[in-house]
mmCIF file of C-alpha atoms in Angstrom:
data_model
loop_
_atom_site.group_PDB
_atom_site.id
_atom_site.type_symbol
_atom_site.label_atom_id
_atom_site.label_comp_id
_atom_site.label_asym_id
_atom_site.label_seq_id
_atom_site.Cartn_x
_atom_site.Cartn_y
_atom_site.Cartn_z
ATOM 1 C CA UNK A 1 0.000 0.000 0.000
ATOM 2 C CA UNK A 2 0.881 3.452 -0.521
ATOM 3 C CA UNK A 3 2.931 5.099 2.141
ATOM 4 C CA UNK A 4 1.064 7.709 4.526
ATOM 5 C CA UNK A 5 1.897 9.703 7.556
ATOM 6 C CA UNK A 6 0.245 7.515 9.934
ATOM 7 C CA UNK A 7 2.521 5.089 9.141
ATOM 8 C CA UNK A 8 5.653 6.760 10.260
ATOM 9 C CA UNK A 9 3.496 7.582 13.416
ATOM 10 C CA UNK A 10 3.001 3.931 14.309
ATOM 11 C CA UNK A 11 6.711 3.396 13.929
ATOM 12 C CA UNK A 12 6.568 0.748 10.942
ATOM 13 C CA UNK A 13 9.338 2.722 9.378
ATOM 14 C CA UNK A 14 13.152 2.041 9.626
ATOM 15 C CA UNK A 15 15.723 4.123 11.888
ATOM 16 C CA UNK A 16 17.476 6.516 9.702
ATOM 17 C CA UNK A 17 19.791 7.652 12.236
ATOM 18 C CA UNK A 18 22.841 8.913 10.935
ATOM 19 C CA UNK A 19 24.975 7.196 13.457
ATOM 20 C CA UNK A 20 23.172 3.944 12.645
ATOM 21 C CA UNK A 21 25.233 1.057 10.594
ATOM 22 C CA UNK A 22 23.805 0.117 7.108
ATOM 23 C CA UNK A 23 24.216 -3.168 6.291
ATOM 24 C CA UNK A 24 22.979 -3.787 2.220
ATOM 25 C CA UNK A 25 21.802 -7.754 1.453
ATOM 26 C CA UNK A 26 22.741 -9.228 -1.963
ATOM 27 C CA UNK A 27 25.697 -7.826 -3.884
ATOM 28 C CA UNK A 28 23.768 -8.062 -7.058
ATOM 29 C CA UNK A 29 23.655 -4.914 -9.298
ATOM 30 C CA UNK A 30 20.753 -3.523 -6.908
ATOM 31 C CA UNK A 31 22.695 -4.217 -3.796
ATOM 32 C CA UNK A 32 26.133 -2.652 -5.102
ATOM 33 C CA UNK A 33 24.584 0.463 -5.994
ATOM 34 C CA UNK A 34 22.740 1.151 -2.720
ATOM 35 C CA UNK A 35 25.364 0.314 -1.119
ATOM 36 C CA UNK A 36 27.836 2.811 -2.963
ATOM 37 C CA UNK A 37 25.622 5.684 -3.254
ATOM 38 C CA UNK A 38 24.923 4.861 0.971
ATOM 39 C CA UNK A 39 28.829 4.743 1.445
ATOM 40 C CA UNK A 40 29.414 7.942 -0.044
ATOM 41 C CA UNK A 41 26.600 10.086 1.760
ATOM 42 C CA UNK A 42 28.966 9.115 4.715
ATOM 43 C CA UNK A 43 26.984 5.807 6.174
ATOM 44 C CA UNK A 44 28.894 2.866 7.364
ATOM 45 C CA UNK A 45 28.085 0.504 4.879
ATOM 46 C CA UNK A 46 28.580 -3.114 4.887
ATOM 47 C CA UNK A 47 27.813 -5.519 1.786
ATOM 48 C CA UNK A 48 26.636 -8.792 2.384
ATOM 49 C CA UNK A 49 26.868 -11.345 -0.621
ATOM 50 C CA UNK A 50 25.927 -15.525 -0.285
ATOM 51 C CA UNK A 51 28.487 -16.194 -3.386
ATOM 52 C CA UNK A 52 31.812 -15.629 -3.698
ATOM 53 C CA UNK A 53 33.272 -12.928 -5.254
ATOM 54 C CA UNK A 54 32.688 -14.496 -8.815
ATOM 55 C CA UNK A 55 29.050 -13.258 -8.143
ATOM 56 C CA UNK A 56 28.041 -16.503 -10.266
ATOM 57 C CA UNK A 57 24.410 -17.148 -7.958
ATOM 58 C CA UNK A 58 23.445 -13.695 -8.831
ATOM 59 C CA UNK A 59 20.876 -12.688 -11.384
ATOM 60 C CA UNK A 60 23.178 -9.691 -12.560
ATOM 61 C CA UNK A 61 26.065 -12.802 -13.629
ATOM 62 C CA UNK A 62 23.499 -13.487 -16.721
ATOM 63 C CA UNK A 63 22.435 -9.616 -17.805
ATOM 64 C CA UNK A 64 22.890 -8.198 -20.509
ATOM 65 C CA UNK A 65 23.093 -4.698 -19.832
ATOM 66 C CA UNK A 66 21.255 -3.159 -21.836
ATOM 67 C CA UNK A 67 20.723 0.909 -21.005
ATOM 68 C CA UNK A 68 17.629 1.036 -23.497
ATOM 69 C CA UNK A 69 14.571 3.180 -21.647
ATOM 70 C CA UNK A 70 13.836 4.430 -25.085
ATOM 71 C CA UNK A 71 13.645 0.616 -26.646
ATOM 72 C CA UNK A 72 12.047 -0.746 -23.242
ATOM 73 C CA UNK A 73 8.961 0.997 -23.716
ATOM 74 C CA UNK A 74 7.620 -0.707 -25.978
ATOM 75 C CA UNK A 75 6.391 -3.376 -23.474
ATOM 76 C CA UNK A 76 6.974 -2.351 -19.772
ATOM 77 C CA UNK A 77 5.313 0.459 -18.356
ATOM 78 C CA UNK A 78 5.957 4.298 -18.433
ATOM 79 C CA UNK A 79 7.180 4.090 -15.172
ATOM 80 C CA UNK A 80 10.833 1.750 -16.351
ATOM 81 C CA UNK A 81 11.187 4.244 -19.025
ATOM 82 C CA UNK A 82 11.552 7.311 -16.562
ATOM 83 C CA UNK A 83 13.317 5.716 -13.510
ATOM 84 C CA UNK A 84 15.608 4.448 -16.752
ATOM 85 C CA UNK A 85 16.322 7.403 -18.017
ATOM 86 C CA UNK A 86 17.903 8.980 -14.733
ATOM 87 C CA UNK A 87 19.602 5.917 -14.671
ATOM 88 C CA UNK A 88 21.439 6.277 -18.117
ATOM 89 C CA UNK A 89 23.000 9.845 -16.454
ATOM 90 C CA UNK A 90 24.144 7.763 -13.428
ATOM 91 C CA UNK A 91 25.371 5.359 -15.840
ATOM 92 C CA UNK A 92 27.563 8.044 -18.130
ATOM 93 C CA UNK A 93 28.746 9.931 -14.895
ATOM 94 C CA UNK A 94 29.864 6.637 -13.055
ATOM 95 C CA UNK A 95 31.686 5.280 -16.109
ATOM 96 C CA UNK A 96 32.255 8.165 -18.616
ATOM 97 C CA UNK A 97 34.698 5.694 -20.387
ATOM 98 C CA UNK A 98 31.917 3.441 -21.473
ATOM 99 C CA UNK A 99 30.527 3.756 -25.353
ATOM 100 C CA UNK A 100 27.163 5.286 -24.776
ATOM 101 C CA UNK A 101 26.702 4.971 -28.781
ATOM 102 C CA UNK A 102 22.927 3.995 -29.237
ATOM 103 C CA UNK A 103 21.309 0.630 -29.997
ATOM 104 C CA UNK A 104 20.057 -0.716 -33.351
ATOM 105 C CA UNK A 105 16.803 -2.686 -34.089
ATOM 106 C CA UNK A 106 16.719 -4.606 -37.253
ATOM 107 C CA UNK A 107 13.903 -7.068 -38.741
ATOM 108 C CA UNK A 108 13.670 -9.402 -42.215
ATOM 109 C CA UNK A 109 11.128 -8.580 -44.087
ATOM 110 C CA UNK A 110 8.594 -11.460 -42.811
ATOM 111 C CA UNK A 111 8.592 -9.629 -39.541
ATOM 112 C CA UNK A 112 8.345 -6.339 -40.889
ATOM 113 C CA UNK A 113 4.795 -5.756 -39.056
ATOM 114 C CA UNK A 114 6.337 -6.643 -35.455
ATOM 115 C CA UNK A 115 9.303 -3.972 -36.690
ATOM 116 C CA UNK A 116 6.391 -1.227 -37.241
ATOM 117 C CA UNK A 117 4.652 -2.011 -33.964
ATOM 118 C CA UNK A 118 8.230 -1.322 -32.457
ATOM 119 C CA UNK A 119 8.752 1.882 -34.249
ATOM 120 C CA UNK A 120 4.666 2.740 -32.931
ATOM 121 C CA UNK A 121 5.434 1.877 -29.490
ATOM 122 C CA UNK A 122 8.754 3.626 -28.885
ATOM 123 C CA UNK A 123 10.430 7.239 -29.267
ATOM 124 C CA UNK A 124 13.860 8.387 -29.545
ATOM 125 C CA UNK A 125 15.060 6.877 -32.398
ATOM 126 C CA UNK A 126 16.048 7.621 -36.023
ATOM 127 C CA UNK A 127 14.748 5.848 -39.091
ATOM 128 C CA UNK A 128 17.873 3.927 -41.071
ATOM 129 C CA UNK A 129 17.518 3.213 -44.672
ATOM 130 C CA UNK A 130 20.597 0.305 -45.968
ATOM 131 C CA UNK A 131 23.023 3.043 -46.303
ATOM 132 C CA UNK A 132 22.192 4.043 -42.706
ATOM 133 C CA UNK A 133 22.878 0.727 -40.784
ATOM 134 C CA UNK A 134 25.995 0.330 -43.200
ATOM 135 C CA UNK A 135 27.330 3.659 -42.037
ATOM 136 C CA UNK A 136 26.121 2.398 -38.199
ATOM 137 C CA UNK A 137 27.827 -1.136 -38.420
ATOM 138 C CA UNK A 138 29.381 -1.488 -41.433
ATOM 139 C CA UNK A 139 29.502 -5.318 -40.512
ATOM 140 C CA UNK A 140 25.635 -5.462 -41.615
ATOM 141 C CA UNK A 141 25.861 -3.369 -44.811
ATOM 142 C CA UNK A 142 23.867 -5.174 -47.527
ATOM 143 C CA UNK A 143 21.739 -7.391 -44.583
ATOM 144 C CA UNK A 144 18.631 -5.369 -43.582
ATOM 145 C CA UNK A 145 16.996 -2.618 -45.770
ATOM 146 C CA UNK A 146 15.453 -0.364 -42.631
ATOM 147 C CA UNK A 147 16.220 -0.086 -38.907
ATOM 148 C CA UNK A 148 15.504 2.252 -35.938
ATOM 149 C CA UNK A 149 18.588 3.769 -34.421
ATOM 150 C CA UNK A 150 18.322 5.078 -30.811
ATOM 151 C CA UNK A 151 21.307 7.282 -30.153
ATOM 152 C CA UNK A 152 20.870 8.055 -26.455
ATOM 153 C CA UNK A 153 20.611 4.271 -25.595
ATOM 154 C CA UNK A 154 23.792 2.324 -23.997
ATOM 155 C CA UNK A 155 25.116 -0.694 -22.641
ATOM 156 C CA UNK A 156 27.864 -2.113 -20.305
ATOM 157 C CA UNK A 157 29.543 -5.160 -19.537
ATOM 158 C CA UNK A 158 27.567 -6.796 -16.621
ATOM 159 C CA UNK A 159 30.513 -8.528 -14.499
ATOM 160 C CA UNK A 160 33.167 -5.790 -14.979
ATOM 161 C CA UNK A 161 30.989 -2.814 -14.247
ATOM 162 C CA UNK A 162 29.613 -4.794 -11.048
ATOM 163 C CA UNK A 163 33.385 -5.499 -9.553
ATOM 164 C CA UNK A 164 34.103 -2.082 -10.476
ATOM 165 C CA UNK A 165 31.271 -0.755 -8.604
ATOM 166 C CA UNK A 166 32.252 -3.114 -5.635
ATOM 167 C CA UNK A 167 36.029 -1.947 -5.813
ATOM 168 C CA UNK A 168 34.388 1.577 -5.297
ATOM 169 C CA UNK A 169 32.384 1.054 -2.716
ATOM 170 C CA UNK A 170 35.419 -0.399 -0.431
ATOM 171 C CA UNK A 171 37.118 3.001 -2.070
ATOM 172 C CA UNK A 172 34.058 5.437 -0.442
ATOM 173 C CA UNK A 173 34.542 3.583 3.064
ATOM 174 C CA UNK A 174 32.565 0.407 2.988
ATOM 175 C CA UNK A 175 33.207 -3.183 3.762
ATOM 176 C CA UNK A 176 31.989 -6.356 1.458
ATOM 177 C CA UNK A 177 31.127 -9.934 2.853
ATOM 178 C CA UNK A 178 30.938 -12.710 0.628
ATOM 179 C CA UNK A 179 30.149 -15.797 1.015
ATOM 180 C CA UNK A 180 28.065 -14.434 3.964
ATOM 181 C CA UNK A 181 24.573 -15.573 3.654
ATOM 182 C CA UNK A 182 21.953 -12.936 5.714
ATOM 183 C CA UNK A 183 18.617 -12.264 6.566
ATOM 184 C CA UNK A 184 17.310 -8.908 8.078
ATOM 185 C CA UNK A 185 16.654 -10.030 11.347
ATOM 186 C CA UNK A 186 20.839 -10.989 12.170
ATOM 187 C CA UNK A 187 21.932 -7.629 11.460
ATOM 188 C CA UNK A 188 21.686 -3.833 13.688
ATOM 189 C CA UNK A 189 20.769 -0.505 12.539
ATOM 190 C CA UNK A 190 19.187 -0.174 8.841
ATOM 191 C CA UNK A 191 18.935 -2.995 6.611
ATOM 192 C CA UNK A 192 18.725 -2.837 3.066
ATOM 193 C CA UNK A 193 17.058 -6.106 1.305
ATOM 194 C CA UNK A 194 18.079 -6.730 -1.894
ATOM 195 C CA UNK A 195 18.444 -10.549 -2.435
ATOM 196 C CA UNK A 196 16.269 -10.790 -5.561
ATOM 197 C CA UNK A 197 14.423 -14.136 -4.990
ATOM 198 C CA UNK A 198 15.790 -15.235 -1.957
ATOM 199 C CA UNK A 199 13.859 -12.536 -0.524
ATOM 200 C CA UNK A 200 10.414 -15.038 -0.897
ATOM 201 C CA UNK A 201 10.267 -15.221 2.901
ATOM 202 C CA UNK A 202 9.300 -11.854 3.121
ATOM 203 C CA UNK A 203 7.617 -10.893 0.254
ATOM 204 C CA UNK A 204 5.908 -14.212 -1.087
ATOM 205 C CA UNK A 205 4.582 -12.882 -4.336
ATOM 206 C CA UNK A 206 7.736 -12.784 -5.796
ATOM 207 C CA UNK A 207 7.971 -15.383 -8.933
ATOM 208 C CA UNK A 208 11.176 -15.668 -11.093
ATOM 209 C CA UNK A 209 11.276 -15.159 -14.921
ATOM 210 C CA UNK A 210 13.952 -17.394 -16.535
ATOM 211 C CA UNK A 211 15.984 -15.421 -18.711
ATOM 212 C CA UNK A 212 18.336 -17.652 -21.214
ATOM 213 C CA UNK A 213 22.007 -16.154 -22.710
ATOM 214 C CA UNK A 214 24.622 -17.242 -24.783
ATOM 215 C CA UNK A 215 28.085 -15.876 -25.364
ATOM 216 C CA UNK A 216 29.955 -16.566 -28.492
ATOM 217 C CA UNK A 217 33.791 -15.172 -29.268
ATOM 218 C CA UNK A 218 34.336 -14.674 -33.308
ATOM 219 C CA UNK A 219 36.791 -12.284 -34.965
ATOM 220 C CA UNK A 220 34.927 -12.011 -38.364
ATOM 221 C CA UNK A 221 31.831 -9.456 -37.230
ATOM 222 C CA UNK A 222 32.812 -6.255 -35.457
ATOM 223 C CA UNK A 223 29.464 -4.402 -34.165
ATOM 224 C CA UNK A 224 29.487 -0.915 -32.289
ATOM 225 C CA UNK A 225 26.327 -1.800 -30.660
ATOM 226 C CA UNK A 226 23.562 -4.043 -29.373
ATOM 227 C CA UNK A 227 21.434 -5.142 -32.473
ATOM 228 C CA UNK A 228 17.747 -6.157 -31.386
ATOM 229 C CA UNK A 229 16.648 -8.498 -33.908
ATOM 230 C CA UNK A 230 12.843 -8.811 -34.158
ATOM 231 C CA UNK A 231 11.375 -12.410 -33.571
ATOM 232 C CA UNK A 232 8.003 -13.613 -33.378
ATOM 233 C CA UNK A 233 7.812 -14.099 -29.689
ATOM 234 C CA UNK A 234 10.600 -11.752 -28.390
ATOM 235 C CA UNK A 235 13.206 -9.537 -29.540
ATOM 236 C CA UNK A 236 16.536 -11.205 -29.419
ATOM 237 C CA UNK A 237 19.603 -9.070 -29.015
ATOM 238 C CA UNK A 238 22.935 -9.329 -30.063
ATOM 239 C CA UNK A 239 25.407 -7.454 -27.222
ATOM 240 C CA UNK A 240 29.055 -6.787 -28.249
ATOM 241 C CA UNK A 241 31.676 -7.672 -25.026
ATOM 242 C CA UNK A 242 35.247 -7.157 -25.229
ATOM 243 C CA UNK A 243 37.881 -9.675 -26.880
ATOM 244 C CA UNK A 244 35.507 -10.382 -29.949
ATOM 245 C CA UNK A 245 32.736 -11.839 -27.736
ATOM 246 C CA UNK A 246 29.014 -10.868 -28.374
ATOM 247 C CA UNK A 247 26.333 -11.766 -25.683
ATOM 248 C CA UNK A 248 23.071 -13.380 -27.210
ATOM 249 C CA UNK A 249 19.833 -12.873 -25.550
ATOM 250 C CA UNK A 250 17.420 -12.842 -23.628
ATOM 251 C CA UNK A 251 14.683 -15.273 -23.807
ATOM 252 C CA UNK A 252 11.808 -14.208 -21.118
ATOM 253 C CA UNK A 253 10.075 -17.751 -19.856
ATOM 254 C CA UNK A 254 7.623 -18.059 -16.822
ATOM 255 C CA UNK A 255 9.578 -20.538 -15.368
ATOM 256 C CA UNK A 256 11.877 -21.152 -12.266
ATOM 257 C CA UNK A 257 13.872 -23.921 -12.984
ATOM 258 C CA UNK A 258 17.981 -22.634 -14.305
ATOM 259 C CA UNK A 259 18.606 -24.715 -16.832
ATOM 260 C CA UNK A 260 18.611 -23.395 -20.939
ATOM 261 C CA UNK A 261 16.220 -25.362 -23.122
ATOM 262 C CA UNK A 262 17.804 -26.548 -26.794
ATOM 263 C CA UNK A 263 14.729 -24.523 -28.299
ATOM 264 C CA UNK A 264 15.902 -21.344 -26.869
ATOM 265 C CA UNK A 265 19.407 -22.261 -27.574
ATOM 266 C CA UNK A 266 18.343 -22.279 -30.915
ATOM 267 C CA UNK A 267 16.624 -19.745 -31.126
ATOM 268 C CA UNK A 268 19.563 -17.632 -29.829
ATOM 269 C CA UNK A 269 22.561 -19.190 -31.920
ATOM 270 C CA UNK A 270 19.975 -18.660 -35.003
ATOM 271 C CA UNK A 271 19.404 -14.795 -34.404
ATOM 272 C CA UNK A 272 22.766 -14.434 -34.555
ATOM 273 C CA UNK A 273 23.023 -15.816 -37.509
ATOM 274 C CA UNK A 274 20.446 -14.565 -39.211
ATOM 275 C CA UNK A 275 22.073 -10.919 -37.832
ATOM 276 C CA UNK A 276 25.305 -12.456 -40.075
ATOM 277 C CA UNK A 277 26.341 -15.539 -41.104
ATOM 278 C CA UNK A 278 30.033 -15.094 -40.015
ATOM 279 C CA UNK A 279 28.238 -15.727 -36.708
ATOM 280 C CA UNK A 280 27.653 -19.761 -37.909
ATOM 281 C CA UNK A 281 31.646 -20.237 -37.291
ATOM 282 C CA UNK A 282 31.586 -18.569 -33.688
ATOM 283 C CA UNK A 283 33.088 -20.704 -31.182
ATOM 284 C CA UNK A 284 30.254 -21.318 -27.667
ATOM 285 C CA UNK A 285 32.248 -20.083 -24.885
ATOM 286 C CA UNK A 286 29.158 -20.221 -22.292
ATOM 287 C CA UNK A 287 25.002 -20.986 -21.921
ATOM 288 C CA UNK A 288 23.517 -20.196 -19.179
ATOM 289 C CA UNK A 289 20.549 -19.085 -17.346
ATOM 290 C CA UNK A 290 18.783 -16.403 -14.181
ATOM 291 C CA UNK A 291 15.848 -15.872 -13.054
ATOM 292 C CA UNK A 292 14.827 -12.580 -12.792
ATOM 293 C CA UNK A 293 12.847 -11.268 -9.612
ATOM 294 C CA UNK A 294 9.459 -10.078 -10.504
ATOM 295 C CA UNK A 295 6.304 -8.531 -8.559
ATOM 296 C CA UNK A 296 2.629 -9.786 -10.418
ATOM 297 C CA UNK A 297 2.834 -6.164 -11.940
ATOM 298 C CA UNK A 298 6.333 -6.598 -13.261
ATOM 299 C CA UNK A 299 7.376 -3.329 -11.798
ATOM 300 C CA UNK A 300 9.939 -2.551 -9.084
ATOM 301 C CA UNK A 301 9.464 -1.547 -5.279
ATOM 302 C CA UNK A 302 10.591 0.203 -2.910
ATOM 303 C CA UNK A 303 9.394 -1.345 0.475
ATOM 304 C CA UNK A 304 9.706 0.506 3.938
ATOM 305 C CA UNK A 305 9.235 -1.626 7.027
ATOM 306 C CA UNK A 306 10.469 -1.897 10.406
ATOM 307 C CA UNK A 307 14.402 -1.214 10.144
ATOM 308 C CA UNK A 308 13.752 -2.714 7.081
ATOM 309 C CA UNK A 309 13.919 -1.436 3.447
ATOM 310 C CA UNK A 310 13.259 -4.225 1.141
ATOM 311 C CA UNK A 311 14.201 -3.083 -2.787
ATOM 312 C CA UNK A 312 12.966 -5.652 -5.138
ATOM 313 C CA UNK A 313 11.227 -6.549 -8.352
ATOM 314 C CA UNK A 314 13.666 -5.648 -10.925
ATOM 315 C CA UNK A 315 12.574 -7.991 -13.180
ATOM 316 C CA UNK A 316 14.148 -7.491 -16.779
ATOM 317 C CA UNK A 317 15.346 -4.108 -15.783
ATOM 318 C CA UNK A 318 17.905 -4.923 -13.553
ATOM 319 C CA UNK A 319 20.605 -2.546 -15.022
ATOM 320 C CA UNK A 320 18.603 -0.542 -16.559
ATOM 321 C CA UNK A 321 16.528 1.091 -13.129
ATOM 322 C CA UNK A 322 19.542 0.195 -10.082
ATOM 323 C CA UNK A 323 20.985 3.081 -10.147
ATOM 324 C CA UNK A 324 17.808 5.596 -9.707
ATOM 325 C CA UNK A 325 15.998 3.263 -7.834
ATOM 326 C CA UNK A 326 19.145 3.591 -5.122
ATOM 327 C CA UNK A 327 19.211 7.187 -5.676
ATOM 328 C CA UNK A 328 15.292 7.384 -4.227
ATOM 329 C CA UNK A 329 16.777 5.143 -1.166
ATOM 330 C CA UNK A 330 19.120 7.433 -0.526
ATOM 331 C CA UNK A 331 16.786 10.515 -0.954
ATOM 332 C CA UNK A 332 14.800 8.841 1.611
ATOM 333 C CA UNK A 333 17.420 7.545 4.425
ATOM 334 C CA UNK A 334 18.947 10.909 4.004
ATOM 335 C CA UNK A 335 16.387 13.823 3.302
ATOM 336 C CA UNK A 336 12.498 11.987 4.439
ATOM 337 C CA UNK A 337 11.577 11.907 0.830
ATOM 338 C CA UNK A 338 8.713 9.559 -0.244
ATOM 339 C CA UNK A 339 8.598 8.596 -4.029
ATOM 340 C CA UNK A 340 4.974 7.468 -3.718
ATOM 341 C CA UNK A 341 5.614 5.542 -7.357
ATOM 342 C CA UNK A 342 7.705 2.887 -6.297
ATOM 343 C CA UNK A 343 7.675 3.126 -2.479
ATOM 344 C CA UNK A 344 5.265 1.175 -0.488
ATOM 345 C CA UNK A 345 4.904 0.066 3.197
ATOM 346 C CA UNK A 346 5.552 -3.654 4.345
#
């Protein structure tokens, strides 16, 4: 339910002393960010993670982090478009060395109607003719006759921005745990919940969305960008990483169990083919699977209980909302301030 004055009266709402210790649950891409953005507003800050520092248990170890608000909209609510869009500025002032140089949608003709449904559905982008995506990604000159280019759009490389955002926060002051498995009620002062799905014992409605990846390594395609190829079902994406390795995703299945079914390995090694061929003589350096945490409504919250604030319900957005969604946290801990849209009482 919404938050309300009575509620602070009845004391449901968390100490935000400034002499109290934070202690941040779940080192995921949720977690690291409070955690930072707590750290250097001057809180002690300590990060508790289950895994070890590989950070392969965590939902953020499959992303494929995307910074699309623009291309997101055509499915999720207004609501991951806005929060997204303060993230991207978090995004380019955190890392201004990362290539904040658009994404690309593409479609074959048969799917041309799902490509004008995109277009419909979305702003921010440029029509492409041929000579357009050639100039783009030269790679793909000759391959697709129309695209929509959205040149405020971004991506980074899940793994290395998250240890880089850990190695920060031990820079502003604060202390990681892994391998240090937590609940809220073992720790003191404030408490900030982000462990994605293990989090079911307090928030029950929680269900996880399996999302499938694949990374291939080939020198014989360079791309600039992410490529979103349209598919009957669901767009598939094709995410350049460094050393001539392209991520390949994301499949979006109601399920909970981890492991990647051969018809959505199939579907992924195909899209990148069909992006380019040169992608049919790609070596498979890793499939793999996470389950994204996800509220009935598929949108994020912001949950303020007893010493408690639970943040949760990322769902496909992971990378795409952390950052703002931290920065109304903080705005909150620090300054009172309610953010009725994504805040809620426990």
């Amino acid at each position: 339910m919404p938050l309300s004055a009575s509620a602070s009266e009845r004391g449901q709402l968390p100490d935000l002393r400034k002499d109290a210790p934070v202690s941040v649950i779940g080192a995921g891409i949720a977690g690291a960010w409070h955690a930072l953005l707590l750290a250097r507003a001057g809180r002690k800050v300590t990060l508790y993670e289950r895994g070890d520092q590989a950070m392969t248990q965590a939902t953020s170890h499959w992303a494929g982090g995307m910074l699309a608000p623009f291309c997101e909209a055509e499915a999720a609510e207004p609501m991951v478009s806005q929060i997204g869009m303060r993230s991207l500025e978090m995004w380019r002032k955190e890392f201004p060395e990362t290539k904040f140089n658009g994404s690309l949608v593409v479609a074959h003709p048969r799917d041309r109607a799902d490509f004008e449904r995109f277009a419909k559905m979305t702003t921010g982008h440029q029509r492409v003719d041929a000579d357009g995506i050639a100039a783009l990604e030269p790679a793909l000159a000759g391959r697709f006759h129309e695209g929509l280019y959205f040149p405020n759009e971004g991506h980074v490389e899940p793994r290395l921005v998250l240890a880089r955002l850990h190695e920060r926060l031990i820079e502003a002051g604060g202390t990681i745990h892994f391998e240090s498995e937590m609940t809220p009620e073992e720790l003191d002062g404030l408490v900030v919940d982000c462990r994605g799905l293990a989090a079911r014992d307090k928030a029950p409605e929680l269900r996880g969305v399996k999302g499938e990846m694949a990374v291939i390594k080939t020198s014989e395609v360079t791309l600039q960008r992410p490529v979103r190829l349209m598919h009957p079902r669901w767009p598939l994406y094709v995410i350049p990483r460094e050393n001539n390795h392209f991520m390949l995703g994301a499949t979006s299945i109601e399920s909970e169990d981890e492991l990647v079914m051969v018809r959505s390995a199939l579907e992924l090694l195909s899209a990148a083919y069909a992006v380019h061929p040169a992608f049919g003589e790609a070596h498979i350096v890793e499939i793999g699977a996470g389950l994204r945490p996800a509220f009935p409504d598929n949108l994020p919250r912001i949950a303020l209980g007893n010493r408690r604030v639970a943040v949760n319900g990322l769902y496909r957005h992971g990378f795409l909302m952390a950052p703002a969604l931290a920065e109304k946290t903080l705005a909150y801990v620090e300054r009172g301030v309610i953010d009725n849209q994504v805040m809620r009482c426990l």
